[in-house]
Amino acid sequence: MKLLANVMEQVTKRNPNETEFHQAVREVLESLEPVAEKHPEWLKANIFSRFVEPERQIIFRVAWVDDNGEVQVNRGFRIQFSSAIGPYKGGIRLHPSVNASIIKFLGFEQILKNSLTGLPIGGGKGGSDFDPKGKSDGEVMRFCQSFMVELSKHIGADTDVPAGDIGVGGREIGYLYGMYKRLRNEFTGVLTGKGLEYGGSLARTEATGYGLCYFMDEALKAKGKSFNGAIVTVSGSGNVAIYAAQKVRQLGGKVVAMSDSNGYIYDPAGINVETIQILKEVERQRISKYVEFHPGATYQEGCAGIWNVKCDIALPCATQNELDEEAAKTLIANGCYAVGEGANMPTTAEAANLFIENKVVFGPAKAANAGGVATSALEMSQNSMRYSWSFEEVDAKLKDIMVNIYNNASEAAKEYGVEDNLVVGANIAGFIKVANAMYAQGIAY
Ligand code: NDP
């Protein structure tokens, strides 16, 4: 890095020990060097330093009472990173690993992802170190209500619109929305991922996984390949993984392995996604149970082992940094020719570089998994209109959006002399719109 080295230095100094945040910013700034060269006016207006500093960071205490009557304390976060092109928008993550670094990296990535969708949404992210695993519905509800008491002071349909992420699905969104409505006495589209009965959008549940496959399908087509007949591994077994696996099958591919944070299953006959849905969405079980229903399948402890399974296409859909350099080497040696990031930053920087050097078709998260937030923005539109589109209408819009994202990222890569590098292409294509908006709005913040 030359022109932007001082920006990176400032980020590490100002946010000590926030390694995930540094990792995400470094990758983006490295891609943006040629943009900085081309736009001295943005350097002069210090757009790059402003871009990496969140507009607002809210950290708050969340106290709640567990089923034994004991008082528990968690920490809540909402990072309102950028409102340059629309209201802050991004999910809420509930996982014990949540800290300021993780929420900041996610919020930062969200700015570019949201910009790439072509829709008017800014970037934000939130969450808590609360662990929903093993908690009763009542405990999850009391936590969500307490979380919303504080969060409600900072969000609104035209200000900041949170959604789900790891640990936040339909149940949690329902509890959060109910509390918001009670506090504000208004029925507005302040959260997305809502139930269909109270303002949710058809196809939102499927959107991230389906969108990932639409994006990868386009990227594969450009190389004369497709999902049809391909052997695919999908890590994770949550919202993104399940619907990615479902779409792979619809596109003619065979998913042979899936995982959760304990281990992975391998089913050479092709994983039965309906079984996974029942185990994970309905019964909240571990993935190891799958083998009880499908005796041809095997279970191995340790989720990282999934990358040893031979495949043509790998879709990491669980969590950040789950696919490292060693795993990348194994995948390449096994003939894997495409990797699509369903999760946020699931691939380490070293692994991503290896894929690109080895001409593996690589779909970076901020482009490849943007279908979820794009459909959330469509939910916001439907809420504003007080109208609902059919599943087919939303799915068709989602597909168009994903094809456009691929085209924009691919064209930006070409324009900046790094053809096929969708990481750089997505960073540049997403950034230019945000930078133009920031520049036009002056130095207000
Ligand atoms: P879910 O909570 O529905 O599922 C997460 C899955 O990942 C579970 O199978 C979980 O296993 C596994 N997992 C979680 N933490 C780890 C870990 N440390 N190591 C290995 N596996 C882990 O989340 P989502 O499917 O919604 O999100 C998955 C990823 O996709 C995240 O990175 C999220 O930010 C990203 N994403 C999600 C979007 C959405 O619309 N939902 C939109 C865009 C990105 P277990 O059950 O054992 O915890």
PDB file of C-alpha atoms in Angstrom, residues 98-245:
ATOM      1  CA  VAL A  98     -19.170 -11.228  19.488  1.00  0.00           C
ATOM      2  CA  ASN A  99     -16.981  -8.238  20.351  1.00  0.00           C
ATOM      3  CA  ALA A 100     -16.317  -4.736  18.994  1.00  0.00           C
ATOM      4  CA  SER A 101     -13.840  -5.999  16.385  1.00  0.00           C
ATOM      5  CA  ILE A 102     -16.252  -8.506  14.880  1.00  0.00           C
ATOM      6  CA  ILE A 103     -19.178  -6.107  14.777  1.00  0.00           C
ATOM      7  CA  LYS A 104     -16.982  -3.390  13.274  1.00  0.00           C
ATOM      8  CA  PHE A 105     -15.601  -5.650  10.544  1.00  0.00           C
ATOM      9  CA  LEU A 106     -19.104  -6.780   9.684  1.00  0.00           C
ATOM     10  CA  GLY A 107     -20.427  -3.201   9.646  1.00  0.00           C
ATOM     11  CA  PHE A 108     -17.552  -2.079   7.446  1.00  0.00           C
ATOM     12  CA  GLU A 109     -18.082  -4.874   4.913  1.00  0.00           C
ATOM     13  CA  GLN A 110     -21.779  -4.127   4.968  1.00  0.00           C
ATOM     14  CA  ILE A 111     -21.239  -0.621   3.538  1.00  0.00           C
ATOM     15  CA  LEU A 112     -19.755  -2.004   0.333  1.00  0.00           C
ATOM     16  CA  LYS A 113     -22.122  -4.953   0.142  1.00  0.00           C
ATOM     17  CA  ASN A 114     -25.161  -2.725   0.472  1.00  0.00           C
ATOM     18  CA  SER A 115     -23.801  -0.345  -2.113  1.00  0.00           C
ATOM     19  CA  LEU A 116     -23.250  -3.232  -4.531  1.00  0.00           C
ATOM     20  CA  THR A 117     -26.929  -4.197  -4.364  1.00  0.00           C
ATOM     21  CA  GLY A 118     -27.729  -0.938  -6.170  1.00  0.00           C
ATOM     22  CA  LEU A 119     -30.371  -0.176  -3.518  1.00  0.00           C
ATOM     23  CA  PRO A 120     -30.374   2.870  -1.204  1.00  0.00           C
ATOM     24  CA  ILE A 121     -29.053   1.343   2.028  1.00  0.00           C
ATOM     25  CA  GLY A 122     -26.153   2.400   4.246  1.00  0.00           C
ATOM     26  CA  GLY A 123     -24.002   0.103   6.384  1.00  0.00           C
ATOM     27  CA  GLY A 124     -24.354  -1.004  10.006  1.00  0.00           C
ATOM     28  CA  LYS A 125     -24.195  -4.082  12.208  1.00  0.00           C
ATOM     29  CA  GLY A 126     -25.072  -5.069  15.752  1.00  0.00           C
ATOM     30  CA  GLY A 127     -25.092  -7.919  18.169  1.00  0.00           C
ATOM     31  CA  SER A 128     -24.285  -9.284  21.566  1.00  0.00           C
ATOM     32  CA  ASP A 129     -22.135 -11.927  23.233  1.00  0.00           C
ATOM     33  CA  PHE A 130     -25.376 -13.620  24.372  1.00  0.00           C
ATOM     34  CA  ASP A 131     -25.393 -17.316  23.403  1.00  0.00           C
ATOM     35  CA  PRO A 132     -28.869 -18.469  22.322  1.00  0.00           C
ATOM     36  CA  LYS A 133     -27.707 -22.095  22.251  1.00  0.00           C
ATOM     37  CA  GLY A 134     -29.363 -24.118  25.015  1.00  0.00           C
ATOM     38  CA  LYS A 135     -31.549 -21.199  26.150  1.00  0.00           C
ATOM     39  CA  SER A 136     -35.324 -21.586  26.520  1.00  0.00           C
ATOM     40  CA  ASP A 137     -37.734 -19.539  24.387  1.00  0.00           C
ATOM     41  CA  GLY A 138     -38.524 -17.488  27.494  1.00  0.00           C
ATOM     42  CA  GLU A 139     -34.865 -16.670  28.096  1.00  0.00           C
ATOM     43  CA  VAL A 140     -34.318 -15.702  24.464  1.00  0.00           C
ATOM     44  CA  MET A 141     -37.426 -13.506  24.629  1.00  0.00           C
ATOM     45  CA  ARG A 142     -36.361 -11.730  27.814  1.00  0.00           C
ATOM     46  CA  PHE A 143     -32.900 -11.122  26.388  1.00  0.00           C
ATOM     47  CA  CYS A 144     -34.319  -9.753  23.103  1.00  0.00           C
ATOM     48  CA  GLN A 145     -36.736  -7.484  24.959  1.00  0.00           C
ATOM     49  CA  SER A 146     -33.988  -6.046  27.156  1.00  0.00           C
ATOM     50  CA  PHE A 147     -31.716  -5.605  24.109  1.00  0.00           C
ATOM     51  CA  MET A 148     -34.472  -3.732  22.271  1.00  0.00           C
ATOM     52  CA  VAL A 149     -35.202  -1.375  25.175  1.00  0.00           C
ATOM     53  CA  GLU A 150     -31.824   0.249  24.490  1.00  0.00           C
ATOM     54  CA  LEU A 151     -31.590  -0.389  20.731  1.00  0.00           C
ATOM     55  CA  SER A 152     -34.969   1.249  20.090  1.00  0.00           C
ATOM     56  CA  LYS A 153     -33.477   4.627  21.015  1.00  0.00           C
ATOM     57  CA  HIS A 154     -31.128   4.472  18.073  1.00  0.00           C
ATOM     58  CA  ILE A 155     -33.044   2.832  15.195  1.00  0.00           C
ATOM     59  CA  GLY A 156     -36.041   3.630  12.987  1.00  0.00           C
ATOM     60  CA  ALA A 157     -37.435   2.811   9.539  1.00  0.00           C
ATOM     61  CA  ASP A 158     -35.590   5.817   8.026  1.00  0.00           C
ATOM     62  CA  THR A 159     -32.594   5.767  10.394  1.00  0.00           C
ATOM     63  CA  ASP A 160     -31.304   2.263  10.967  1.00  0.00           C
ATOM     64  CA  VAL A 161     -32.989  -1.031  10.049  1.00  0.00           C
ATOM     65  CA  PRO A 162     -31.443  -4.142  11.685  1.00  0.00           C
ATOM     66  CA  ALA A 163     -32.049  -7.732  10.545  1.00  0.00           C
ATOM     67  CA  GLY A 164     -30.954 -11.280  11.434  1.00  0.00           C
ATOM     68  CA  ASP A 165     -27.488 -12.846  11.357  1.00  0.00           C
ATOM     69  CA  ILE A 166     -25.856 -15.725  13.255  1.00  0.00           C
ATOM     70  CA  GLY A 167     -28.165 -16.669  16.135  1.00  0.00           C
ATOM     71  CA  VAL A 168     -30.961 -14.350  15.002  1.00  0.00           C
ATOM     72  CA  GLY A 169     -33.723 -15.920  12.947  1.00  0.00           C
ATOM     73  CA  GLY A 170     -37.492 -15.537  12.781  1.00  0.00           C
ATOM     74  CA  ARG A 171     -38.041 -16.204  16.492  1.00  0.00           C
ATOM     75  CA  GLU A 172     -35.636 -13.503  17.657  1.00  0.00           C
ATOM     76  CA  ILE A 173     -36.812 -10.943  15.083  1.00  0.00           C
ATOM     77  CA  GLY A 174     -40.386 -11.521  16.332  1.00  0.00           C
ATOM     78  CA  TYR A 175     -39.416 -10.837  19.961  1.00  0.00           C
ATOM     79  CA  LEU A 176     -37.375  -7.783  18.986  1.00  0.00           C
ATOM     80  CA  TYR A 177     -40.151  -6.383  16.786  1.00  0.00           C
ATOM     81  CA  GLY A 178     -42.846  -6.938  19.418  1.00  0.00           C
ATOM     82  CA  MET A 179     -40.860  -4.948  21.958  1.00  0.00           C
ATOM     83  CA  TYR A 180     -40.040  -2.146  19.503  1.00  0.00           C
ATOM     84  CA  LYS A 181     -43.717  -1.798  18.617  1.00  0.00           C
ATOM     85  CA  ARG A 182     -44.696  -1.640  22.264  1.00  0.00           C
ATOM     86  CA  LEU A 183     -42.072   0.989  23.070  1.00  0.00           C
ATOM     87  CA  ARG A 184     -42.788   3.200  20.060  1.00  0.00           C
ATOM     88  CA  ASN A 185     -46.461   2.491  19.434  1.00  0.00           C
ATOM     89  CA  GLU A 186     -45.875   2.361  15.697  1.00  0.00           C
ATOM     90  CA  PHE A 187     -46.032  -0.379  13.080  1.00  0.00           C
ATOM     91  CA  THR A 188     -43.124   0.429  10.783  1.00  0.00           C
ATOM     92  CA  GLY A 189     -40.540  -1.545   8.859  1.00  0.00           C
ATOM     93  CA  VAL A 190     -37.843  -1.076  11.501  1.00  0.00           C
ATOM     94  CA  LEU A 191     -36.552  -4.645  11.269  1.00  0.00           C
ATOM     95  CA  THR A 192     -36.332  -6.974   8.296  1.00  0.00           C
ATOM     96  CA  GLY A 193     -36.614 -10.740   8.295  1.00  0.00           C
ATOM     97  CA  LYS A 194     -40.046 -10.346   9.916  1.00  0.00           C
ATOM     98  CA  GLY A 195     -42.674 -13.091   9.845  1.00  0.00           C
ATOM     99  CA  LEU A 196     -44.961 -13.060   6.810  1.00  0.00           C
ATOM    100  CA  GLU A 197     -47.969 -12.237   9.014  1.00  0.00           C
ATOM    101  CA  TYR A 198     -46.481  -8.953  10.192  1.00  0.00           C
ATOM    102  CA  GLY A 199     -44.671  -7.353   7.283  1.00  0.00           C
ATOM    103  CA  GLY A 200     -42.049  -9.902   6.235  1.00  0.00           C
ATOM    104  CA  SER A 201     -41.165 -10.514   2.614  1.00  0.00           C
ATOM    105  CA  LEU A 202     -41.602 -13.779   0.807  1.00  0.00           C
ATOM    106  CA  ALA A 203     -38.215 -15.250  -0.204  1.00  0.00           C
ATOM    107  CA  ARG A 204     -36.284 -13.343   2.506  1.00  0.00           C
ATOM    108  CA  THR A 205     -35.525 -16.603   4.340  1.00  0.00           C
ATOM    109  CA  GLU A 206     -34.110 -18.157   1.190  1.00  0.00           C
ATOM    110  CA  ALA A 207     -32.470 -15.000  -0.162  1.00  0.00           C
ATOM    111  CA  THR A 208     -28.850 -15.208   1.002  1.00  0.00           C
ATOM    112  CA  GLY A 209     -28.383 -18.849   0.041  1.00  0.00           C
ATOM    113  CA  TYR A 210     -30.278 -18.531  -3.238  1.00  0.00           C
ATOM    114  CA  GLY A 211     -28.496 -15.268  -4.055  1.00  0.00           C
ATOM    115  CA  LEU A 212     -25.115 -16.905  -3.452  1.00  0.00           C
ATOM    116  CA  CYS A 213     -25.959 -19.580  -6.008  1.00  0.00           C
ATOM    117  CA  TYR A 214     -27.286 -17.052  -8.544  1.00  0.00           C
ATOM    118  CA  PHE A 215     -24.057 -15.088  -8.215  1.00  0.00           C
ATOM    119  CA  MET A 216     -21.822 -18.164  -8.486  1.00  0.00           C
ATOM    120  CA  ASP A 217     -23.863 -19.507 -11.392  1.00  0.00           C
ATOM    121  CA  GLU A 218     -23.117 -16.293 -13.299  1.00  0.00           C
ATOM    122  CA  ALA A 219     -19.421 -16.410 -12.376  1.00  0.00           C
ATOM    123  CA  LEU A 220     -19.232 -20.090 -13.400  1.00  0.00           C
ATOM    124  CA  LYS A 221     -21.001 -19.418 -16.699  1.00  0.00           C
ATOM    125  CA  ALA A 222     -18.357 -16.818 -17.567  1.00  0.00           C
ATOM    126  CA  LYS A 223     -15.819 -19.672 -17.357  1.00  0.00           C
ATOM    127  CA  GLY A 224     -17.934 -22.153 -19.292  1.00  0.00           C
ATOM    128  CA  LYS A 225     -18.915 -24.080 -16.146  1.00  0.00           C
ATOM    129  CA  SER A 226     -22.088 -24.562 -14.088  1.00  0.00           C
ATOM    130  CA  PHE A 227     -23.555 -26.203 -10.997  1.00  0.00           C
ATOM    131  CA  ASN A 228     -25.078 -28.891 -13.156  1.00  0.00           C
ATOM    132  CA  GLY A 229     -23.444 -32.217 -12.246  1.00  0.00           C
ATOM    133  CA  ALA A 230     -21.007 -30.559  -9.803  1.00  0.00           C
ATOM    134  CA  ILE A 231     -20.070 -32.015  -6.402  1.00  0.00           C
ATOM    135  CA  VAL A 232     -20.496 -29.309  -3.774  1.00  0.00           C
ATOM    136  CA  THR A 233     -19.595 -28.887  -0.096  1.00  0.00           C
ATOM    137  CA  VAL A 234     -21.464 -26.330   2.026  1.00  0.00           C
ATOM    138  CA  SER A 235     -20.140 -25.490   5.479  1.00  0.00           C
ATOM    139  CA  GLY A 236     -22.599 -24.522   8.209  1.00  0.00           C
ATOM    140  CA  SER A 237     -26.202 -25.652   8.495  1.00  0.00           C
ATOM    141  CA  GLY A 238     -27.898 -22.395   9.369  1.00  0.00           C
ATOM    142  CA  ASN A 239     -30.006 -20.044   7.316  1.00  0.00           C
ATOM    143  CA  VAL A 240     -27.466 -19.361   4.574  1.00  0.00           C
ATOM    144  CA  ALA A 241     -26.178 -22.924   4.275  1.00  0.00           C
ATOM    145  CA  ILE A 242     -29.604 -24.593   4.115  1.00  0.00           C
ATOM    146  CA  TYR A 243     -30.939 -22.446   1.283  1.00  0.00           C
ATOM    147  CA  ALA A 244     -27.654 -22.499  -0.610  1.00  0.00           C
ATOM    148  CA  ALA A 245     -27.811 -26.308  -0.478  1.00  0.00           C
TER     149      ALA A 245
END
